[in-house]
Short mmCIF file of C-alpha atoms in Angstrom, two decimals:
data_model
loop_
_atom_site.label_atom_id
_atom_site.label_comp_id
_atom_site.label_asym_id
_atom_site.label_seq_id
_atom_site.Cartn_x
_atom_site.Cartn_y
_atom_site.Cartn_z
CA MET A 90 -14.54 -39.78 9.20
CA VAL A 91 -12.71 -40.59 12.40
CA GLU A 92 -14.06 -43.77 13.69
CA GLN A 93 -14.53 -44.56 17.33
CA SER A 94 -12.63 -47.42 18.86
CA THR A 95 -15.59 -49.42 19.85
CA ASP A 96 -15.31 -53.24 19.22
CA TRP A 97 -18.02 -53.27 16.65
CA SER A 98 -17.78 -56.92 16.04
CA ARG A 99 -19.51 -57.51 19.36
CA ALA A 100 -21.91 -54.52 19.35
CA ASP A 101 -25.64 -54.95 19.34
CA ALA A 102 -27.75 -54.06 16.19
CA ALA A 103 -29.12 -50.83 17.59
CA SER A 104 -25.70 -49.55 18.45
CA ILE A 105 -24.32 -50.40 15.11
CA ALA A 106 -27.17 -48.81 13.11
CA ALA A 107 -26.77 -45.57 15.29
CA GLY A 108 -23.01 -45.58 14.85
CA VAL A 109 -23.29 -45.89 11.03
CA ALA A 110 -26.24 -43.33 10.86
CA GLU A 111 -24.34 -40.77 12.93
CA GLY A 112 -21.09 -41.31 11.08
CA ARG A 113 -19.14 -42.83 13.99
CA VAL A 114 -18.23 -45.87 12.07
CA ARG A 115 -18.39 -47.11 8.45
CA ALA A 116 -20.53 -50.06 7.59
CA ARG A 117 -17.45 -51.61 5.88
CA SER A 118 -15.56 -51.41 9.14
CA VAL A 119 -18.25 -53.21 11.05
CA ILE A 120 -18.45 -55.90 8.36
CA GLU A 121 -14.68 -56.29 8.20
CA ALA A 122 -14.55 -56.76 12.03
CA THR A 123 -17.44 -59.19 11.96
CA LEU A 124 -15.89 -61.42 9.17
CA ALA A 125 -12.61 -61.47 11.11
CA ARG A 126 -14.43 -62.60 14.24
CA ILE A 127 -16.28 -65.23 12.44
CA GLY A 128 -12.93 -66.54 10.99
CA ARG A 129 -11.38 -66.44 14.49
CA VAL A 130 -14.24 -67.76 16.56
CA ASP A 131 -16.63 -69.93 14.41
CA PRO A 132 -14.27 -73.00 14.12
CA ALA A 133 -14.96 -73.53 17.94
CA VAL A 134 -18.69 -73.02 17.47
CA ASN A 135 -19.71 -74.45 13.96
CA ALA A 136 -22.46 -72.02 13.63
CA PHE A 137 -21.87 -71.14 9.95
CA THR A 138 -22.10 -73.37 6.89
CA ASP A 139 -21.54 -70.57 4.46
CA VAL A 140 -19.82 -67.24 4.89
CA THR A 141 -20.74 -64.63 2.06
CA ALA A 142 -17.81 -62.27 2.62
CA ALA A 143 -17.48 -60.77 -0.85
CA ARG A 144 -21.26 -60.14 -0.99
CA ALA A 145 -21.16 -58.63 2.47
CA LEU A 146 -18.45 -56.04 1.67
CA VAL A 147 -20.07 -54.96 -1.42
CA ALA A 148 -23.43 -54.45 0.46
CA ALA A 149 -21.59 -52.57 3.28
CA ASP A 150 -20.02 -50.24 0.70
CA ALA A 151 -23.39 -49.51 -0.81
CA VAL A 152 -24.66 -48.56 2.78
CA ASP A 153 -21.80 -46.18 3.25
CA ALA A 154 -22.34 -44.64 -0.31
CA ARG A 155 -25.98 -43.95 0.40
CA ARG A 156 -25.05 -42.28 3.70
CA ALA A 157 -22.35 -40.24 1.98
CA ALA A 158 -24.87 -39.16 -0.61
CA GLY A 159 -27.19 -37.88 2.13
CA ALA A 160 -29.67 -40.64 1.74
CA ALA A 161 -31.47 -42.32 4.68
CA SER A 162 -29.35 -45.02 6.13
CA GLY A 163 -32.11 -47.33 7.33
CA PRO A 164 -33.08 -48.50 10.65
CA LEU A 165 -30.45 -51.59 10.44
CA ALA A 166 -27.75 -49.64 8.62
CA GLY A 167 -24.57 -51.77 8.56
CA VAL A 168 -25.92 -54.44 10.83
CA PRO A 169 -24.51 -57.80 10.01
CA PHE A 170 -26.84 -60.70 10.02
CA ALA A 171 -27.11 -64.37 9.17
CA VAL A 172 -29.80 -66.80 8.36
CA LYS A 173 -30.64 -70.37 8.98
CA ASN A 174 -29.81 -72.28 5.88
CA LEU A 175 -33.26 -73.12 4.94
CA ILE A 176 -33.76 -69.50 3.82
CA ASP A 177 -32.71 -68.72 0.32
CA CYS A 178 -29.54 -66.68 -0.18
CA ALA A 179 -28.85 -65.85 -3.88
CA GLY A 180 -25.85 -67.89 -5.00
CA LEU A 181 -26.04 -70.55 -2.46
CA PRO A 182 -27.91 -73.87 -2.50
CA THR A 183 -30.50 -73.93 0.25
CA ARG A 184 -29.26 -76.77 2.25
CA ALA A 185 -32.00 -77.12 4.88
CA GLY A 186 -29.40 -78.97 6.85
CA SER A 187 -29.28 -81.84 4.56
CA THR A 188 -26.87 -83.52 2.16
CA ILE A 189 -29.38 -83.98 -0.56
CA ASN A 190 -30.40 -80.32 -0.81
CA ARG A 191 -26.94 -79.02 -1.39
CA GLU A 192 -26.97 -80.70 -4.72
CA ARG A 193 -29.78 -78.28 -5.84
CA ALA A 194 -29.01 -75.37 -8.04
CA PRO A 195 -28.10 -72.14 -6.12
CA ALA A 196 -30.85 -69.91 -5.14
CA ALA A 197 -31.54 -67.34 -7.78
CA ARG A 198 -33.07 -64.82 -5.33
CA ASP A 199 -32.86 -64.08 -1.72
CA GLY A 200 -35.80 -65.17 0.53
CA ALA A 201 -38.41 -62.45 1.18
CA LEU A 202 -37.12 -61.55 4.76
CA VAL A 203 -33.48 -61.37 3.64
CA ARG A 204 -34.55 -58.82 1.09
CA ARG A 205 -36.58 -56.93 3.59
CA LEU A 206 -33.66 -56.80 6.17
CA GLU A 207 -31.41 -55.57 3.47
CA ALA A 208 -33.68 -52.80 2.41
CA ALA A 209 -33.50 -51.63 6.00
CA GLY A 210 -29.75 -51.49 5.66
CA ALA A 211 -28.71 -54.80 7.27
CA VAL A 212 -25.87 -56.89 5.56
CA LEU A 213 -26.06 -60.58 4.96
CA VAL A 214 -22.73 -62.38 6.04
CA GLY A 215 -23.81 -66.00 5.75
CA ALA A 216 -25.90 -69.00 6.26
CA LEU A 217 -26.13 -71.07 9.57
CA ASN A 218 -26.15 -74.61 10.72
CA MET A 219 -29.43 -76.47 11.52
CA GLY A 220 -30.80 -79.70 12.21
CA GLU A 221 -31.72 -81.75 9.06
CA TYR A 222 -34.91 -80.46 7.40
CA ALA A 223 -35.67 -78.74 10.62
CA TYR A 224 -36.82 -81.98 12.22
CA ASP A 225 -34.52 -81.63 15.29
CA PHE A 226 -34.46 -80.03 18.79
CA THR A 227 -30.81 -80.71 19.56
CA GLY A 228 -28.66 -78.70 17.11
CA GLU A 229 -26.75 -81.89 16.11
CA ASN A 230 -26.30 -82.53 12.44
CA VAL A 231 -24.53 -85.53 10.86
CA HIS A 232 -23.67 -83.71 7.62
CA ASP A 233 -22.27 -80.43 8.77
CA GLY A 234 -21.29 -81.46 12.27
CA ASP A 235 -22.99 -80.28 15.47
CA SER A 236 -23.37 -76.57 16.21
CA ARG A 237 -21.63 -76.21 19.73
CA ASN A 238 -23.00 -74.13 22.60
CA PRO A 239 -20.85 -71.07 23.19
CA HIS A 240 -21.54 -71.15 26.86
CA GLY A 241 -20.42 -74.91 27.07
CA ALA A 242 -19.03 -76.49 24.02
CA GLY A 243 -19.87 -79.88 25.31
CA HIS A 244 -23.58 -79.17 25.31
CA MET A 245 -26.31 -78.81 22.74
CA THR A 246 -27.25 -75.61 21.12
CA GLY A 247 -30.86 -76.74 20.84
CA GLY A 248 -32.56 -76.97 17.36
CA SER A 249 -33.38 -76.84 14.76
CA SER A 250 -32.07 -73.23 14.76
CA GLY A 251 -28.90 -74.34 16.53
CA GLY A 252 -26.50 -72.37 14.30
CA SER A 253 -28.78 -69.22 14.65
CA GLY A 254 -28.61 -69.39 18.55
CA ALA A 255 -24.96 -70.20 18.68
CA ALA A 256 -23.89 -67.40 16.40
CA ILE A 257 -25.73 -64.91 18.71
CA ALA A 258 -24.29 -66.26 21.90
CA ALA A 259 -20.71 -66.33 20.50
CA GLY A 260 -20.99 -62.71 19.38
CA LEU A 261 -20.53 -63.63 15.79
CA VAL A 262 -23.47 -61.37 14.63
CA PRO A 263 -25.99 -59.46 16.57
CA LEU A 264 -28.95 -60.63 14.59
CA THR A 265 -30.02 -64.02 13.06
CA LEU A 266 -32.93 -65.55 11.51
CA GLY A 267 -34.47 -68.93 12.47
CA SER A 268 -37.56 -70.94 11.96
CA ASP A 269 -39.87 -72.33 14.42
CA THR A 270 -42.28 -75.24 13.76
CA ASN A 271 -42.51 -76.94 17.08
CA GLY A 272 -40.02 -74.75 19.04
CA SER A 273 -36.96 -74.32 16.89
CA ILE A 274 -36.41 -70.67 17.86
CA ARG A 275 -37.50 -70.92 21.53
CA VAL A 276 -35.29 -74.04 22.24
CA PRO A 277 -31.95 -72.64 21.13
CA SER A 278 -32.83 -69.35 22.63
CA ALA A 279 -33.14 -71.09 26.01
CA PHE A 280 -30.10 -73.33 25.63
CA CYS A 281 -27.71 -70.53 24.19
CA GLY A 282 -29.08 -67.80 26.35
CA CYS A 283 -30.33 -65.36 23.82
CA PHE A 284 -33.58 -63.70 22.83
CA GLY A 285 -35.95 -65.01 20.14
CA LEU A 286 -39.37 -64.06 18.72
CA LYS A 287 -41.67 -66.59 17.34
CA PRO A 288 -44.28 -64.34 15.66
CA THR A 289 -47.95 -65.15 15.17
CA TYR A 290 -48.46 -67.81 12.49
CA GLY A 291 -48.72 -65.79 9.28
CA ARG A 292 -47.23 -62.47 10.57
CA LEU A 293 -43.81 -62.91 8.84
CA THR A 294 -43.65 -64.19 5.22
CA ARG A 295 -41.98 -67.52 4.63
CA ALA A 296 -41.53 -66.90 1.01
CA GLY A 297 -38.14 -68.11 -0.12
CA SER A 298 -37.66 -70.72 2.56
CA PHE A 299 -37.50 -74.47 2.55
CA PRO A 300 -40.62 -75.77 4.33
CA PHE A 301 -41.13 -78.42 6.92
CA VAL A 302 -44.65 -78.41 8.10
CA ASN A 303 -46.61 -75.75 6.17
CA SER A 304 -49.47 -75.39 8.70
CA LEU A 305 -47.00 -74.92 11.59
CA ASP A 306 -43.88 -73.15 10.15
CA HIS A 307 -42.93 -69.69 11.33
CA LEU A 308 -39.82 -67.62 10.65
CA GLY A 309 -38.49 -65.16 13.20
CA PRO A 310 -35.56 -63.25 14.49
CA MET A 311 -32.89 -64.12 17.26
CA ALA A 312 -30.81 -61.44 18.99
CA ARG A 313 -28.94 -60.33 22.13
CA SER A 314 -31.55 -57.67 23.19
CA VAL A 315 -35.19 -57.00 22.96
CA THR A 316 -34.63 -53.94 21.16
CA ASP A 317 -32.82 -55.79 18.39
CA LEU A 318 -35.73 -58.21 17.99
CA ALA A 319 -38.11 -55.28 17.69
CA LEU A 320 -35.87 -53.50 15.13
CA ALA A 321 -35.63 -56.65 12.98
CA TYR A 322 -39.33 -57.61 13.40
CA ASP A 323 -40.60 -54.25 12.35
CA ALA A 324 -38.33 -54.33 9.30
CA MET A 325 -39.69 -57.76 8.18
CA GLN A 326 -43.42 -57.20 8.62
CA GLY A 327 -45.90 -56.64 5.93
CA PRO A 328 -48.18 -58.79 3.56
CA ASP A 329 -46.61 -60.93 0.87
CA PRO A 330 -48.63 -62.49 -1.94
CA ASP A 331 -45.92 -65.11 -2.28
CA ASP A 332 -46.83 -66.92 1.04
CA ALA A 333 -50.38 -68.05 1.00
CA ALA A 334 -50.33 -68.13 4.82
CA ALA A 335 -49.05 -64.58 5.14
CA THR A 336 -51.63 -62.20 6.82
CA ALA A 337 -52.98 -59.43 4.87
CA ARG A 338 -52.73 -57.13 8.10
CA ALA A 339 -50.76 -54.02 7.64
CA ALA A 340 -47.49 -53.71 9.47
CA GLU A 341 -48.06 -52.91 13.21
CA PRO A 342 -44.60 -51.66 14.49
CA VAL A 343 -43.70 -52.62 17.96
CA LEU A 344 -40.61 -50.44 18.59
CA PRO A 345 -42.50 -47.10 19.31
CA GLY A 346 -44.20 -48.85 22.29
CA LEU A 347 -41.49 -51.05 23.51
CA ASP A 348 -40.60 -49.02 26.58
CA SER A 349 -44.10 -48.24 27.69
CA GLY A 350 -43.95 -50.65 30.49
CA LEU A 351 -46.49 -53.08 31.91
CA GLY A 352 -49.34 -50.55 32.40
CA ASP A 353 -52.43 -52.64 33.16
CA LEU A 354 -51.27 -55.77 31.58
CA ARG A 355 -52.73 -58.87 33.08
CA ILE A 356 -49.90 -61.50 33.50
CA ALA A 357 -50.26 -65.05 34.53
CA VAL A 358 -48.19 -68.16 34.97
CA ALA A 359 -49.16 -71.31 33.15
CA GLY A 360 -49.82 -74.07 35.60
CA GLY A 361 -50.89 -77.81 35.24
CA TYR A 362 -49.21 -79.32 32.33
CA PHE A 363 -46.52 -76.44 32.22
CA ALA A 364 -45.67 -76.90 36.00
CA ARG A 365 -44.55 -80.64 35.79
CA GLY A 366 -42.47 -82.79 33.72
CA GLY A 367 -39.32 -80.75 33.91
CA ASP A 368 -36.35 -80.07 36.24
CA PRO A 369 -36.99 -77.80 39.10
CA GLU A 370 -34.63 -75.24 37.66
CA ALA A 371 -37.01 -74.81 34.56
CA PHE A 372 -39.92 -73.93 36.79
CA ALA A 373 -37.72 -71.74 38.95
CA ALA A 374 -36.84 -69.63 36.10
CA VAL A 375 -40.41 -68.94 35.44
CA GLN A 376 -40.92 -68.02 39.03
CA VAL A 377 -38.04 -65.65 38.94
CA ALA A 378 -39.70 -63.84 36.04
CA ALA A 379 -43.17 -63.85 37.62
CA ARG A 380 -41.95 -62.41 40.80
CA ALA A 381 -40.25 -59.50 38.95
CA LEU A 382 -43.56 -58.75 37.15
CA ALA A 383 -45.67 -59.22 40.34
CA ALA A 384 -47.67 -61.98 38.50
CA THR A 385 -49.43 -64.08 41.05
CA ARG A 386 -52.21 -65.61 38.97
CA VAL A 387 -51.96 -69.11 37.66
CA VAL A 388 -53.91 -70.32 34.74
CA GLU A 389 -54.20 -73.76 33.17
CA ILE A 390 -54.01 -74.25 29.53
CA PRO A 391 -56.59 -76.92 28.73
CA GLU A 392 -55.63 -80.15 27.13
CA ALA A 393 -52.02 -79.03 26.39
CA ALA A 394 -50.74 -82.59 26.65
CA ARG A 395 -53.35 -83.60 23.89
CA ALA A 396 -52.28 -80.56 21.92
CA ARG A 397 -48.59 -81.62 21.90
CA ALA A 398 -49.69 -85.11 20.82
CA ALA A 399 -51.70 -83.54 18.03
CA ALA A 400 -48.85 -81.47 16.94
CA TYR A 401 -46.68 -84.51 16.74
CA LEU A 402 -49.16 -86.24 14.46
CA ILE A 403 -49.54 -83.27 12.23
CA THR A 404 -45.79 -82.68 12.05
CA ALA A 405 -45.01 -86.28 11.26
CA ALA A 406 -47.63 -86.72 8.60
CA GLU A 407 -47.03 -83.25 6.70
CA GLY A 408 -43.22 -83.72 6.98
CA ALA A 409 -43.50 -87.26 5.55
CA ALA A 410 -45.59 -86.02 2.68
CA LEU A 411 -43.03 -83.28 1.78
CA HIS A 412 -40.13 -85.82 1.81
CA LEU A 413 -41.82 -88.89 0.35
CA ASP A 414 -39.99 -88.93 -2.94
CA ARG A 415 -36.60 -88.44 -1.24
CA LEU A 416 -37.43 -91.25 1.26
CA ARG A 417 -38.17 -93.54 -1.78
CA THR A 418 -35.07 -92.75 -3.79
CA ARG A 419 -32.39 -91.69 -1.31
CA PRO A 420 -33.13 -92.98 2.16
CA GLU A 421 -29.30 -93.60 2.88
CA ASP A 422 -28.67 -89.89 2.45
CA PHE A 423 -30.82 -88.96 5.42
CA ASP A 424 -29.84 -88.61 9.01
CA PRO A 425 -31.30 -92.04 10.25
CA ALA A 426 -33.01 -90.44 13.13
CA VAL A 427 -34.70 -87.99 10.77
CA ARG A 428 -35.48 -90.63 8.19
CA ASP A 429 -37.02 -93.03 10.72
CA ARG A 430 -39.35 -90.38 12.05
CA LEU A 431 -40.53 -89.41 8.61
CA ILE A 432 -41.17 -92.95 7.59
CA ALA A 433 -43.28 -93.43 10.72
CA GLY A 434 -45.13 -90.40 9.73
CA ALA A 435 -45.91 -91.70 6.22
CA MET A 436 -47.53 -94.67 7.82
CA LEU A 437 -49.94 -92.83 10.10
CA PRO A 438 -53.50 -93.59 9.32
CA ALA A 439 -55.22 -90.59 7.76
CA PRO A 440 -58.17 -90.53 10.33
CA PHE A 441 -55.41 -89.90 13.14
CA VAL A 442 -54.32 -86.81 11.39
CA GLU A 443 -57.81 -85.56 10.68
CA ARG A 444 -58.77 -86.05 14.24
CA ALA A 445 -55.72 -84.10 15.27
CA GLN A 446 -56.86 -81.34 12.95
CA ARG A 447 -60.33 -81.26 14.46
CA PHE A 448 -58.92 -81.06 17.93
CA ARG A 449 -56.64 -78.10 16.86
CA ARG A 450 -59.72 -76.13 15.95
CA TRP A 451 -61.31 -76.81 19.55
CA TYR A 452 -57.99 -76.06 21.29
CA ARG A 453 -57.62 -72.76 19.43
CA GLY A 454 -60.93 -71.56 20.76
CA ALA A 455 -60.26 -72.73 24.25
CA VAL A 456 -57.06 -70.93 24.47
CA ALA A 457 -58.56 -67.79 22.97
CA ASP A 458 -61.10 -67.88 25.87
CA LEU A 459 -58.08 -67.61 28.32
CA PHE A 460 -56.92 -64.42 26.61
CA ALA A 461 -60.27 -62.83 27.37
CA ASP A 462 -58.85 -62.70 31.02
CA VAL A 463 -55.22 -62.45 30.68
CA ASP A 464 -52.80 -60.68 28.34
CA VAL A 465 -49.60 -62.66 28.78
CA ILE A 466 -48.93 -66.20 29.98
CA LEU A 467 -45.50 -67.25 31.37
CA ALA A 468 -44.15 -70.81 30.71
CA PRO A 469 -40.84 -72.58 30.67
CA SER A 470 -39.35 -72.90 27.22
CA THR A 471 -37.59 -76.20 27.84
CA PRO A 472 -37.73 -78.91 30.64
CA CYS A 473 -34.04 -78.54 31.42
CA ARG A 474 -30.74 -76.95 30.69
CA ALA A 475 -28.85 -77.89 27.54
CA PRO A 476 -27.97 -81.51 27.76
CA PRO A 477 -24.53 -82.79 26.79
CA ARG A 478 -24.15 -83.31 22.93
CA GLY A 479 -24.70 -86.85 21.96
CA GLN A 480 -26.95 -87.63 25.02
CA THR A 481 -29.86 -89.69 23.82
CA HIS A 482 -32.00 -89.91 26.96
CA PHE A 483 -32.67 -87.74 29.95
CA THR A 484 -34.74 -88.30 33.26
CA LEU A 485 -37.78 -86.04 33.79
CA ASP A 486 -40.00 -86.70 36.90
CA GLY A 487 -38.27 -89.90 37.31
CA VAL A 488 -38.85 -91.18 33.80
CA SER A 489 -36.26 -91.81 31.25
CA LEU A 490 -37.26 -90.32 27.98
CA PRO A 491 -35.59 -89.73 24.56
CA VAL A 492 -33.98 -86.21 24.49
CA ARG A 493 -34.70 -85.45 20.81
CA ALA A 494 -38.43 -86.22 21.05
CA ASN A 495 -39.05 -84.36 24.35
CA ILE A 496 -37.09 -81.20 24.54
CA GLY A 497 -40.15 -79.39 23.07
CA VAL A 498 -42.62 -80.52 25.56
CA PHE A 499 -43.52 -76.88 26.48
CA THR A 500 -43.12 -75.33 23.05
CA GLN A 501 -45.31 -77.50 20.94
CA PRO A 502 -48.65 -76.78 22.55
CA ILE A 503 -47.98 -73.05 21.84
CA SER A 504 -46.83 -73.18 18.05
CA PHE A 505 -49.60 -75.73 17.51
CA ILE A 506 -52.03 -72.81 17.26
CA GLY A 507 -49.54 -70.20 16.12
CA LEU A 508 -49.44 -67.89 19.30
CA PRO A 509 -46.72 -65.17 19.44
CA VAL A 510 -43.96 -65.78 21.86
CA ALA A 511 -40.96 -63.72 22.97
CA ALA A 512 -38.31 -66.16 24.32
CA VAL A 513 -36.17 -64.84 27.10
CA PRO A 514 -33.00 -66.20 28.82
CA VAL A 515 -32.73 -66.64 32.58
CA TRP A 516 -29.47 -67.26 34.46
CA LEU A 517 -30.02 -68.64 37.84
CA ASP A 518 -26.62 -69.71 39.17
CA GLY A 519 -23.84 -69.09 36.83
CA GLY A 520 -24.28 -72.29 35.06
CA LEU A 521 -26.00 -72.75 31.62
CA PRO A 522 -29.05 -70.59 30.95
CA LEU A 523 -32.77 -71.49 30.96
CA GLY A 524 -35.65 -70.07 28.99
CA VAL A 525 -38.97 -68.66 29.65
CA GLN A 526 -41.79 -68.11 27.04
CA VAL A 527 -43.70 -64.79 27.12
CA ILE A 528 -46.90 -65.78 25.38
CA ALA A 529 -49.45 -63.36 24.00
CA ALA A 530 -52.63 -63.45 22.05
CA PRO A 531 -52.55 -63.56 18.31
CA TRP A 532 -51.19 -60.53 16.74
CA ARG A 533 -49.93 -59.08 19.97
CA GLU A 534 -46.18 -59.43 19.49
CA ASP A 535 -46.15 -55.83 20.94
CA VAL A 536 -47.35 -57.08 24.30
CA ALA A 537 -44.93 -60.04 24.46
CA LEU A 538 -42.04 -57.83 23.63
CA ARG A 539 -43.01 -55.12 26.12
CA VAL A 540 -42.97 -57.64 28.82
CA ALA A 541 -39.71 -59.10 27.69
CA ARG A 542 -38.33 -55.49 27.64
CA VAL A 543 -39.43 -54.92 31.21
CA LEU A 544 -37.60 -58.12 32.27
CA GLU A 545 -34.53 -56.95 30.41
CA ARG A 546 -34.54 -53.52 32.01
CA LEU A 547 -34.81 -55.15 35.55
CA GLY A 548 -31.84 -57.22 34.86
CA ILE A 549 -34.00 -60.49 35.15
CA VAL A 550 -33.15 -61.71 31.56
CA ARG A 551 -30.01 -61.02 29.71
CA ALA A 552 -27.85 -62.46 26.72
CA PRO A 553 -24.30 -62.17 27.40
CA ILE A 554 -21.67 -62.95 24.65
CA ALA A 555 -19.77 -66.18 25.65
CA GLU A 556 -16.07 -65.44 26.35
CA LEU A 557 -14.53 -67.61 23.68
CA THR A 558 -11.70 -65.36 22.35
#
């Protein structure tokens, strides 16, 4: 085989898979180049907590051997990927961003989504930094150090999937997995300038991952292109009896219709709550996308502020219940900011949480009514660009607010009822990126990704690799 001189360490997933399938490059060469780039660049980014080099090379050789034998290469043949370190990787303790969990025995088996990606030919190269126990919007970690934004090292990556966003933006891998409970895929996608998909709640199995809030947790992919999101998403779909929340729906591939355009899709912009409480640039990014899509209709998602408050209550209560024994026996080993919020959650009166759950049922129905008249709703992902690392407060609408608690003001009302969202990055003026949520009705990931793909083809959204080295 005569390999092409392409810099495969910076290639997107679709290009790598095509190159391996067509014999233009060996999977081993891609993985060797990827590992070299991680070794060279990651010290400035701190995206990885574990690099599984030996495992990756063995897996790459297996991909090459299958191709040499004439077997199908798989839709993600040779594509390097990495996962947030709350997803099990055989042989590694599942840290979940904590110091306590790294004392656990190494995982005996990969998480379900890791297995599905590898079955499609992808190659795991490591585990990624994250906020402790996923209770974080900043990307800061007191145990492993902060992940650093490749587009501005002094700025936050967003969290809690901060390492997942940073690894994409730095060009370390073309594909990562993150988790999203209240916004933890969409926030780093905005701050780091990459694409993300928070699927419908229950669409992708969470088996083999460390939980945070069972009734809100999602897993999903992050990438540098919409096509790569679709490739990964399609490879990971399907029922799983090991996750009680996983849907029994059969896989519904999105890649075949990805480039079918807008057709007669009805697209609206979220007004009201989603048009205030942020910097002007956050709303300008939404308007840029809306103009490109000729979306002039404005809809108001009812009681979104109350939905955010209810999501906060449920998050705090369920998170505290999960960690109660650790809080009692090892409080000093938590990040104080995480520990204190979990303790507060443990003290919430049960009737408050019950009322939040009752409201949740009403809110789900009210938003479903909106989707009888529209197919897609556009909203900002975050209220601002990535703040400087270490900043504790910011000013929104003239009010000083805690950063950690308020970055998710626009993401929480959406994940609260498990809607699918394609997170897309918008660059307005050469500064740090902003993000837009492309929100669809339940189980319509295909619609959200079609709209994201149109924006990408128009050049409105893009995910460049930061020029680090």
